[in-house]
Tab-separated table of C-alpha atoms and ligand atoms in Angstrom:
chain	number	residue	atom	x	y	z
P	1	UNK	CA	155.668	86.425	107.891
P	2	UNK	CA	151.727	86.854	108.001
P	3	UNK	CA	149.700	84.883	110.449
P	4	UNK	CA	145.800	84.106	109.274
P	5	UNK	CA	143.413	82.905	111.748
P	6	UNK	CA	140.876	80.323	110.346
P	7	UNK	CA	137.564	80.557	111.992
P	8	UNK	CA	135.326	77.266	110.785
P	9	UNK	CA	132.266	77.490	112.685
P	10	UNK	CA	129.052	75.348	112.350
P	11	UNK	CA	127.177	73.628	109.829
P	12	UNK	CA	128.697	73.462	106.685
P	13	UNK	CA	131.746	75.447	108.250
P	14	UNK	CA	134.184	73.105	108.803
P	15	UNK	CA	133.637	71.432	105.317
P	16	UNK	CA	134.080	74.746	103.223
P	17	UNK	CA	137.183	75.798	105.415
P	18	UNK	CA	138.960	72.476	104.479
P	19	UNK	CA	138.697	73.168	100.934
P	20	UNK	CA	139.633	76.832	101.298
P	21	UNK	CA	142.648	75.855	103.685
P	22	UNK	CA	143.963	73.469	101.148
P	23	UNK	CA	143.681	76.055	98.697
P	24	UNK	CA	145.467	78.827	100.754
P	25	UNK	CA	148.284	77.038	101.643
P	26	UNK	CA	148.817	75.803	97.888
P	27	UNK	CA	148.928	79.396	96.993
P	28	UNK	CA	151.294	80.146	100.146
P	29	UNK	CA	153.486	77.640	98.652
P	30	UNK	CA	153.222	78.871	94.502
P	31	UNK	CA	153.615	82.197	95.656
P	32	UNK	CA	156.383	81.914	98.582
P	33	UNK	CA	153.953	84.025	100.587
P	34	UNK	CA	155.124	82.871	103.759
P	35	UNK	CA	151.561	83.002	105.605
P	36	UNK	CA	151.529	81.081	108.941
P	37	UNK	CA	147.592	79.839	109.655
P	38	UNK	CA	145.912	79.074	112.922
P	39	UNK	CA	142.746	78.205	113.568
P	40	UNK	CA	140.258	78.931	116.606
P	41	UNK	CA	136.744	78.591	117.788
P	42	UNK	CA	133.698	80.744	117.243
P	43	UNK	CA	129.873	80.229	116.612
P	44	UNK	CA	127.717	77.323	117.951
P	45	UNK	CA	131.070	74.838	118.471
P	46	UNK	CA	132.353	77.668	120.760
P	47	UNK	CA	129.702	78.342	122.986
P	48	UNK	CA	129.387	74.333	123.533
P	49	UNK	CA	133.358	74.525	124.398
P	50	UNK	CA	133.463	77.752	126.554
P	51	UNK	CA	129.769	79.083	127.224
P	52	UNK	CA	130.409	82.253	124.598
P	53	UNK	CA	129.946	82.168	121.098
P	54	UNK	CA	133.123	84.465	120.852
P	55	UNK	CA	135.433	83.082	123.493
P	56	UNK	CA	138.046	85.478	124.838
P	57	UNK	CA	141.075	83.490	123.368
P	58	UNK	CA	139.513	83.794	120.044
P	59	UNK	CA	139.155	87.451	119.938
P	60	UNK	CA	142.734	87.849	121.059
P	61	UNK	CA	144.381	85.416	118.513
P	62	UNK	CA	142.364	87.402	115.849
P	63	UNK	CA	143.164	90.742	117.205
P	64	UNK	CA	147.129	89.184	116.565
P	65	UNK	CA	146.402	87.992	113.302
P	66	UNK	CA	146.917	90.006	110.027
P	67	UNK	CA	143.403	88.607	108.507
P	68	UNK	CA	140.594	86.081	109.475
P	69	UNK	CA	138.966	83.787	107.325
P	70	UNK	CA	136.037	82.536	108.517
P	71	UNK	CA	133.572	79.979	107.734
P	72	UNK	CA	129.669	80.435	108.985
P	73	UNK	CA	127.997	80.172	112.657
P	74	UNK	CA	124.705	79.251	113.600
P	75	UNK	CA	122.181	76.424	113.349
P	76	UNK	CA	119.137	75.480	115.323
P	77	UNK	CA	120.964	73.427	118.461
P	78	UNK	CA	121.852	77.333	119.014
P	79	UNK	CA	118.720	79.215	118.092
P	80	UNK	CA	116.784	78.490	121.394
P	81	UNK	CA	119.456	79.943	124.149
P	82	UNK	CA	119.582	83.079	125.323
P	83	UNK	CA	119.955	85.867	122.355
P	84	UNK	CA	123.564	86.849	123.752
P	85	UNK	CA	125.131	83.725	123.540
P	86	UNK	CA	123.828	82.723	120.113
P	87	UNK	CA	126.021	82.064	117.837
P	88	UNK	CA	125.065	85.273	115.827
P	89	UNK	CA	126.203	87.081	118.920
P	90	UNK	CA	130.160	85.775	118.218
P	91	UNK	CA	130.011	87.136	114.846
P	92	UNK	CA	128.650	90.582	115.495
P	93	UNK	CA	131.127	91.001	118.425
P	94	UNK	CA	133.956	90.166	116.445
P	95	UNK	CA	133.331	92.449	113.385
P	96	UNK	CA	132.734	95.508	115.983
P	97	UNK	CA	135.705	94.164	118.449
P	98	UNK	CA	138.112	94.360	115.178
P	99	UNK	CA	136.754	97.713	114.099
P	100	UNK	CA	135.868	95.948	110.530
P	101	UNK	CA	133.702	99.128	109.434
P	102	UNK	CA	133.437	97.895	105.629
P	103	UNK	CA	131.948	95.099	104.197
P	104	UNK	CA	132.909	94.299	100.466
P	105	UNK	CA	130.673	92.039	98.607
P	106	UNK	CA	131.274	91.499	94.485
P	107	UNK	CA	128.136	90.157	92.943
P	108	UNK	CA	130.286	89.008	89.601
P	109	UNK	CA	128.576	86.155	87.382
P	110	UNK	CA	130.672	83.820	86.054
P	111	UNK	CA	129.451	83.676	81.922
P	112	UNK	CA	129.451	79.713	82.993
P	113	UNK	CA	126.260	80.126	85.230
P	114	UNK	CA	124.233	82.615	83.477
P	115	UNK	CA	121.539	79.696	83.542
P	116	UNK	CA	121.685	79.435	87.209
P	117	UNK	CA	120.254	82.818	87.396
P	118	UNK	CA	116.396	83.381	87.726
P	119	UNK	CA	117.278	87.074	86.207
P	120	UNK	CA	117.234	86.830	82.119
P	121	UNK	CA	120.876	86.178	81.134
P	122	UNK	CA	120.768	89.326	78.731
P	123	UNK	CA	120.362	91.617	81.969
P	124	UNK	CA	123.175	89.725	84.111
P	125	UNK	CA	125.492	88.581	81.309
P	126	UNK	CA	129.010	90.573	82.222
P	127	UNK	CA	127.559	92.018	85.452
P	128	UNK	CA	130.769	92.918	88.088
P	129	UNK	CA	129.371	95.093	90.602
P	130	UNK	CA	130.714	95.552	94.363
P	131	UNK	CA	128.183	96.927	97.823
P	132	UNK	CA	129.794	98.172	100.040
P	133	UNK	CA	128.161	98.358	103.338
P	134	UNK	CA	128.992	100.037	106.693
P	135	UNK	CA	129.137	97.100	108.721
P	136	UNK	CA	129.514	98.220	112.474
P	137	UNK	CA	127.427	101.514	112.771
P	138	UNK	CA	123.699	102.709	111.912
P	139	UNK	CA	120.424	100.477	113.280
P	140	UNK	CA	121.907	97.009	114.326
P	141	UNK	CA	124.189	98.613	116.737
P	142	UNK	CA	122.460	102.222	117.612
P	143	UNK	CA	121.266	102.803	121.405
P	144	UNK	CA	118.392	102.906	123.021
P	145	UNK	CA	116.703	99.541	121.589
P	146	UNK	CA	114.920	97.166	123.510
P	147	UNK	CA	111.320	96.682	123.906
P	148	UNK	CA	109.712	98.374	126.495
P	149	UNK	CA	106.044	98.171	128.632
P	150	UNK	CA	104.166	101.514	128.087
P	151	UNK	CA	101.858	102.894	130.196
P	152	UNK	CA	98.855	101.270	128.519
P	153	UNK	CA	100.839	97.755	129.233
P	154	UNK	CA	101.243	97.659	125.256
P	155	UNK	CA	104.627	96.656	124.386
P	156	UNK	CA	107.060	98.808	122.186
P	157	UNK	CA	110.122	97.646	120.450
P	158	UNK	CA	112.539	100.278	119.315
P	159	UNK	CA	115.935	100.706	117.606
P	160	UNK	CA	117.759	103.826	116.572
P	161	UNK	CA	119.504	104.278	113.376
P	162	UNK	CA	122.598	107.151	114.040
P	163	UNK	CA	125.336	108.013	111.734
P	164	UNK	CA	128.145	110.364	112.589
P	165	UNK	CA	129.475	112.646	109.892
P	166	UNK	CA	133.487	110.441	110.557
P	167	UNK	CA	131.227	107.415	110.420
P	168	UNK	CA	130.134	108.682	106.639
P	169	UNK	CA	133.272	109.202	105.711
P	170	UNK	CA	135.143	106.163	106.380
P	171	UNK	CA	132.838	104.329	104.511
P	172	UNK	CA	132.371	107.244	101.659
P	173	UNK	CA	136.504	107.127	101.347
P	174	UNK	CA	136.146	103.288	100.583
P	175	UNK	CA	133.723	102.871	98.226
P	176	UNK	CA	135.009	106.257	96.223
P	177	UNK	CA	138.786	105.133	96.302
P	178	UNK	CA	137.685	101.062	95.235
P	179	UNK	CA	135.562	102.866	92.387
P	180	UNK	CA	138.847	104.507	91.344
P	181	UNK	CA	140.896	101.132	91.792
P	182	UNK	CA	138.283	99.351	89.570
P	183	UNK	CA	138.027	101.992	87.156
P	184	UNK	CA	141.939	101.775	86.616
P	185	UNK	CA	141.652	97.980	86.379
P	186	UNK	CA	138.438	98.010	83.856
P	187	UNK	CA	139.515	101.337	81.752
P	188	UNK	CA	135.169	102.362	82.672
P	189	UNK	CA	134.846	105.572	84.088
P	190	UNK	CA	134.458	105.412	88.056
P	191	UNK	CA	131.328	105.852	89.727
P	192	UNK	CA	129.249	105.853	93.061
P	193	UNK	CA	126.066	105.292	93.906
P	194	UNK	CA	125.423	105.852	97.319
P	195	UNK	CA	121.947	104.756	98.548
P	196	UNK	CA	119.705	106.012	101.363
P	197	UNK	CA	116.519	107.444	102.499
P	198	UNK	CA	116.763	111.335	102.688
P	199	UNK	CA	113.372	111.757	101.508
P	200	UNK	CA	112.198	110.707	104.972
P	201	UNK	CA	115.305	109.783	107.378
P	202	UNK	CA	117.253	112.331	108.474
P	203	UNK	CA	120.126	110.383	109.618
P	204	UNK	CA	120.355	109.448	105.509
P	205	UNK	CA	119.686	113.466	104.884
P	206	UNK	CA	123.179	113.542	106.361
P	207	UNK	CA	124.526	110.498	105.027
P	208	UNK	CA	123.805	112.000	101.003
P	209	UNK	CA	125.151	115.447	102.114
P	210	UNK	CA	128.308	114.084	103.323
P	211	UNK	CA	128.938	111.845	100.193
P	212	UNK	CA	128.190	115.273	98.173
P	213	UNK	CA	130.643	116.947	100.079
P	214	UNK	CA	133.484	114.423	99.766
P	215	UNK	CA	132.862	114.240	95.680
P	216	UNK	CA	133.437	117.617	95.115
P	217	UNK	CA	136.523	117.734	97.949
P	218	UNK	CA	138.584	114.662	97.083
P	219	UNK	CA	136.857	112.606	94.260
P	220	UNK	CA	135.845	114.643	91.045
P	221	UNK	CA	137.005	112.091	88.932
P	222	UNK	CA	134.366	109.833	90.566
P	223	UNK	CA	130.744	110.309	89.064
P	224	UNK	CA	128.397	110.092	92.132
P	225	UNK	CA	124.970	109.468	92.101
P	226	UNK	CA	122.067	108.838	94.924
P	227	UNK	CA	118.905	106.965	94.610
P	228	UNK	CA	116.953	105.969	97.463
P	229	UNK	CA	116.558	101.950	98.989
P	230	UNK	CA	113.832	101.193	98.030
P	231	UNK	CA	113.708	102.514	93.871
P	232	UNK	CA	117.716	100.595	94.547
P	233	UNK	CA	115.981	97.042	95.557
P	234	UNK	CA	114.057	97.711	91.810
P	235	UNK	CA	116.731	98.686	89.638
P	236	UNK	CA	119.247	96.020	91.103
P	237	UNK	CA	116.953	93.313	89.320
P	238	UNK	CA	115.356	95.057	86.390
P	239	UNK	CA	119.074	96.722	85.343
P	240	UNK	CA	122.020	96.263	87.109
P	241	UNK	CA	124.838	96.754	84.825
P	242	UNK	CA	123.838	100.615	85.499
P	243	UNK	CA	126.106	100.041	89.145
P	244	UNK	CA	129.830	99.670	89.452
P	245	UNK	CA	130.051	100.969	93.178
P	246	UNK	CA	127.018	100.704	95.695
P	247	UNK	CA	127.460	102.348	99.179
P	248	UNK	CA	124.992	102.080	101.674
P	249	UNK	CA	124.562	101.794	105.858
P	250	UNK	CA	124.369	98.428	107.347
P	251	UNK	CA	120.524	98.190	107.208
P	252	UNK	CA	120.121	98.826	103.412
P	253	UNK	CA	123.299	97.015	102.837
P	254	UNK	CA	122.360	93.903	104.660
P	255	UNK	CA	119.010	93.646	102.349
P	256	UNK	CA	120.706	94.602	99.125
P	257	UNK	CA	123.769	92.944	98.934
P	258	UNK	CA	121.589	89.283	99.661
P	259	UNK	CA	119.509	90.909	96.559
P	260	UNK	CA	123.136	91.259	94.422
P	261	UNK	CA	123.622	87.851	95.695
P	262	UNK	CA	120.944	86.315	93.735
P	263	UNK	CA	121.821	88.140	90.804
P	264	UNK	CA	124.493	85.308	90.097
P	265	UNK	CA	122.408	82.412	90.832
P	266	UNK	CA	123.935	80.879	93.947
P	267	UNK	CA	124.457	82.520	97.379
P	268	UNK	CA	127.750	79.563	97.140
P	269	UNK	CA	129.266	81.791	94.797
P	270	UNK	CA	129.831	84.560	96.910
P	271	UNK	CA	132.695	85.852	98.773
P	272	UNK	CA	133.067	88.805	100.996
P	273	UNK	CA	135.459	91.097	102.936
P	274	UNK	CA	135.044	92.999	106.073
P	275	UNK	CA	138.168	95.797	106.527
P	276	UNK	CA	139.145	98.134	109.213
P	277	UNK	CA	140.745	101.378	108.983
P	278	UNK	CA	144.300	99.726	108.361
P	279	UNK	CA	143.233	97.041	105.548
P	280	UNK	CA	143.274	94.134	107.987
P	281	UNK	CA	139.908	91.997	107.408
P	282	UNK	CA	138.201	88.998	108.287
P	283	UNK	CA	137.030	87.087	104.936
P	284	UNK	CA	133.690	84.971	104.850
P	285	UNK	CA	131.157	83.642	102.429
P	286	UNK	CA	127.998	85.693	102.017
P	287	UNK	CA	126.022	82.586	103.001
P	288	UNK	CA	125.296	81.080	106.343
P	289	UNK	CA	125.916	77.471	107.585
P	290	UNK	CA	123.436	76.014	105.402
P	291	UNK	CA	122.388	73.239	108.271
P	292	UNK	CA	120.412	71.226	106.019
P	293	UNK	CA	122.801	70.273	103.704
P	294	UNK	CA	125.349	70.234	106.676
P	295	UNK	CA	127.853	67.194	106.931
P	296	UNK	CA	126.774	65.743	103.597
P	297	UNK	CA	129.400	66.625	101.546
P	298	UNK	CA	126.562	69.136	99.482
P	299	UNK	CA	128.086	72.432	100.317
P	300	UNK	CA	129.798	74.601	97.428
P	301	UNK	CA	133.071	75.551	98.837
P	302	UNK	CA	133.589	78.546	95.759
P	303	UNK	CA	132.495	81.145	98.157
P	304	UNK	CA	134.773	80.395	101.070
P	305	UNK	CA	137.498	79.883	97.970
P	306	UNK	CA	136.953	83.324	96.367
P	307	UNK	CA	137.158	84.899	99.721
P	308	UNK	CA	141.067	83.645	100.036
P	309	UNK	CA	141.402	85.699	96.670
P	310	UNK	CA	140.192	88.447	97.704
P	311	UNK	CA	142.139	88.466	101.369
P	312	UNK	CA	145.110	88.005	99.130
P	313	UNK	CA	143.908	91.221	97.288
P	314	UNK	CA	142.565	93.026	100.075
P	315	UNK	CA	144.821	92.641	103.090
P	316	UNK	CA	148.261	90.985	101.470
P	317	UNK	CA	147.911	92.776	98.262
P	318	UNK	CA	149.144	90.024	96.168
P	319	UNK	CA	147.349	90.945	93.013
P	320	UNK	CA	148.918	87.584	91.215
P	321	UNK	CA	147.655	85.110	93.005
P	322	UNK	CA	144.046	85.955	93.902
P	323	UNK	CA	143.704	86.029	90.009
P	324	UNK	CA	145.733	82.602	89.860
P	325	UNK	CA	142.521	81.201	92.065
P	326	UNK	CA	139.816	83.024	90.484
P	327	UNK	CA	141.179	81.418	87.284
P	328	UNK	CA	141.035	78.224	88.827
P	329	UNK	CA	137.748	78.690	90.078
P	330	UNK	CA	136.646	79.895	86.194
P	331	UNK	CA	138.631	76.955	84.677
P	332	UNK	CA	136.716	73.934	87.156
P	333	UNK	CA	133.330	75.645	85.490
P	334	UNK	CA	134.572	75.446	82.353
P	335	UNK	CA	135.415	71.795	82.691
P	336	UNK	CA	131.418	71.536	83.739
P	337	UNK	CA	132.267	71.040	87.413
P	338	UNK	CA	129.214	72.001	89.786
P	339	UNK	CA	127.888	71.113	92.932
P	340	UNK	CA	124.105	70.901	93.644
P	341	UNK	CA	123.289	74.757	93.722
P	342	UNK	CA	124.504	75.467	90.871
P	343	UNK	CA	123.602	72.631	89.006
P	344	UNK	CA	121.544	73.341	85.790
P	345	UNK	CA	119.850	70.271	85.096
P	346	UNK	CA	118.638	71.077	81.855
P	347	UNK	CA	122.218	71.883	80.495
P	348	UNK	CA	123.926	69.560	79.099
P	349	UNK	CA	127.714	67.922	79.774
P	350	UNK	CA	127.757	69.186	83.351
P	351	UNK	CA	129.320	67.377	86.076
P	352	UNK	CA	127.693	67.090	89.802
P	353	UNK	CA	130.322	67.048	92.302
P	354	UNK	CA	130.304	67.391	96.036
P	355	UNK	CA	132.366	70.222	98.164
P	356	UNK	CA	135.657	68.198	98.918
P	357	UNK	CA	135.572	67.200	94.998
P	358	UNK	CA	135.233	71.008	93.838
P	359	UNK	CA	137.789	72.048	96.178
P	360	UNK	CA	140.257	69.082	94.677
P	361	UNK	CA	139.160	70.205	91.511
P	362	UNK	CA	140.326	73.379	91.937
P	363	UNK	CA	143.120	72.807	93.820
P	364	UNK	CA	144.202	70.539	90.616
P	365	UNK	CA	144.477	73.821	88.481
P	366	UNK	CA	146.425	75.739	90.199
P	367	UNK	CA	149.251	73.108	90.830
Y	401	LIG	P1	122.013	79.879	104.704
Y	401	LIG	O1	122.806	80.798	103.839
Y	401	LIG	O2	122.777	79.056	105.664
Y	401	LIG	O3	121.180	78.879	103.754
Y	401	LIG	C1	120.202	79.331	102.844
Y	401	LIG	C2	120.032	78.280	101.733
Y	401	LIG	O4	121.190	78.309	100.898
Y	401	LIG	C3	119.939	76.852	102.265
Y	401	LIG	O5	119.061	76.112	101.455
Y	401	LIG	C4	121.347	76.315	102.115
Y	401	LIG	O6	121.410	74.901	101.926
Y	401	LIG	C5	121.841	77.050	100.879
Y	401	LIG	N1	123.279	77.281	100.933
Y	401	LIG	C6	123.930	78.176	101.723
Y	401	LIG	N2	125.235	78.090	101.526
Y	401	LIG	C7	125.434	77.123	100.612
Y	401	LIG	C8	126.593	76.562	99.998
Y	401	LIG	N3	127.843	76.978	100.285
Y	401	LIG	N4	126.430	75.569	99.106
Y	401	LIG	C9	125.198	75.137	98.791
Y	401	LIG	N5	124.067	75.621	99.317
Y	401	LIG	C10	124.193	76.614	100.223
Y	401	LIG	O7	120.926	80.773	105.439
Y	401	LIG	P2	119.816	80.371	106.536
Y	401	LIG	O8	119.252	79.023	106.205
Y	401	LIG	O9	118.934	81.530	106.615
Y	401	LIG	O10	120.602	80.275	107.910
Y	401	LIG	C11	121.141	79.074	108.457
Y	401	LIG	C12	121.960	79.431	109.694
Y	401	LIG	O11	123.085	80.219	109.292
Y	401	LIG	C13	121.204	80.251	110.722
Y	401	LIG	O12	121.568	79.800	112.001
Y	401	LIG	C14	121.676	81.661	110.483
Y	401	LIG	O13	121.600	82.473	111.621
Y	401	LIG	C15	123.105	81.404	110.078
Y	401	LIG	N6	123.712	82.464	109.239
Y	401	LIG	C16	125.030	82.681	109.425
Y	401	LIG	C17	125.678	83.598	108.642
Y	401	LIG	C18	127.163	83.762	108.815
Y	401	LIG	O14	127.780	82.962	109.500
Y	401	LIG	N7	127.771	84.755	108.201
Y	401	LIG	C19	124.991	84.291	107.639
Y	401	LIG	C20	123.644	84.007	107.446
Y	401	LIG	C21	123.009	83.078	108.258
């Protein structure tokens, strides 16, 4: 027996994780998976109940858990408190509390929403590529920061971006070993690119030599190559069936993988996976809690959805039926299902639904 902790959150939160629940626990039940869920508090909701955005109870249960699924935090009842109780706050603690070092995102377009795209749908059609990002190290966690009064009374903000050589290759050792995994599944030869700055941060100077040195080690069979953030942000939207494997520290990754993300046409598409060093994860949407479409039945649940599949992948390894619900999701957009992101109004036969209809919709197909 597996227990999953279900995190909701704010906003559109709770609305998502009710589709995604329903979902799980049909799978649980097609599958004889024998996954026990719980659910706790975390975000906005939680610092109303306890005074912390990540109460204590929470981090314990999830700690206990085999894998969180989580919905989004945040919302602007929460953005004028004080910056370590925001509900922000709860969701970095909790990624660097559970040691979740990698985050997995898979910008994959569905051939039914090559429309929803503002990227030409000859550059996206077929496009399956996966960021990984170091999630817990580099210049959102890296000490000193603060802002500080010089001597002039001018003030100074700071932040330091470090990277340890372990630190490297933790992350290196997932993205190389997930570009063999999807090489195997896709019969395409496996390859790396690992992103950074060398030509004028040190800390990436580091970052490409390590990657170097674990290629010719451990990975020959991988192809690795490096190109820098900035030419990356580019070539992501002028070619980026050239990727199969992006790796990149939490800074770059943050800004690229939201680029990827737009690649497909809706941020409500998007799942995501955050592992530690065992294969436990927490599994969320790419988006956030959308708050002005919150409570209006608006929200696309698909993201929250597709992140079940791939904690059925990632942490259970049940191969069968993460496919079973990314075939359900595929078969509700064939059937012209789509809720108001995604909707193309100049196409034809398509169906606008709300998020507790999609979820039905494709909780329909795989019963
Ligand atoms: P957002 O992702 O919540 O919303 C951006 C836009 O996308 C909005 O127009 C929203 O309506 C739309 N959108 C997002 N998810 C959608 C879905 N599932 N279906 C349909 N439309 C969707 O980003 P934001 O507006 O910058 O942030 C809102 C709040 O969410 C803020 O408080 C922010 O801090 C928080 N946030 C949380 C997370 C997280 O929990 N992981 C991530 C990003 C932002």
């Amino acid at each position: 027996m597996a227990t999953i902790l279900t995190l909701a959150g704010d906003g559109i939160g709770p609305e998502i994780m009710t589709q995604a629940i329903d979902v799980l626990q049909a799978v649980n039940k097609k599958f004889a998976l024998d996954l026990t869920l719980e659910s706790g508090l975390i975000g906005g909701v939680a610092f109303d109940a306890t005074g912390e955005p990540l109460p204590e109870e929470t981090l314990q249960r999830a700690r206990a858990a085999d894998a969180v699924l989580l919905g989004a935090v945040g919302g602007p009842k929460w953005d004028a408190i004080e910056r370590s109780k925001r509900p922000e706050r709860g969701l970095l603690k909790i990624r660097s509390e559970l040691g979740l070092f990698a985050n997995l995102r898979v910008a994959k377009l569905y051939p039914q929403l090559a429309n929803a795209s503002s990227i030409k749908p000859e550059i996206i059609k077929g496009l399956d590529l996966l960021i990984v990002r170091e999630l817990t190290g580099g210049i959102y966690f890296g000490e000193p920061r603060g802002i500080r009064t010089l001597e002039n009374g001018e003030q100074q903000g700071y932040n330091t971006m470090v990277y340890s050589t372990s630190e490297i290759q933790r992350i290196g050792k997932v993205a190389f070993e997930l570009a063999q995994t999807r090489a195997k599944a896709s019969g395409n030869p496996a390859k790396v690119c690992s992103v950074d700055k060398a030509n004028v941060l040190e800390v990436t100077e580091l970052w490409k030599q390590t990657m170097i040195a674990m290629q010719e080690q451990d990975y020959s069979d991988v192809s690795l190559s490096h190109m820098y953030a900035d030419n990356a942000c580019m070539q992501l939207i002028r070619d980026p069936k050239q990727f199969d494997v992006m790796v990149t520290g939490n800074l770059f990754g943050d800004i690229l993988s939201d680029e990827a993300a737009m690649l497909t046409g809706s941020i409500g598409m998007l799942p995501s996976a955050s592992l530690d060093e065992q294969g436990k994860g927490m599994y969320e949407p790419c988006h956030g809690s959308a708050p002005d479409i919150a409570g209006q039945d608006k929200a696309n649940p698909l993201a929250t959805i597709l992140s079940v599949a791939m904690m059925l992948r990632y942490t259970f390894k049940h191969e069968e039926s993460a496919q079973a619900i990314e075939q359900a999701v595929s078969d509700v957009l064939d059937d012209g299902l789509r809720t108001l992101d995604i909707l193309d109004k100049s196409e034809a036969g398509l169906i606008q639904v709300g998020c507790k209809q999609m979820g039905e919709a494709v909780l329909a197909k795989l019963q």
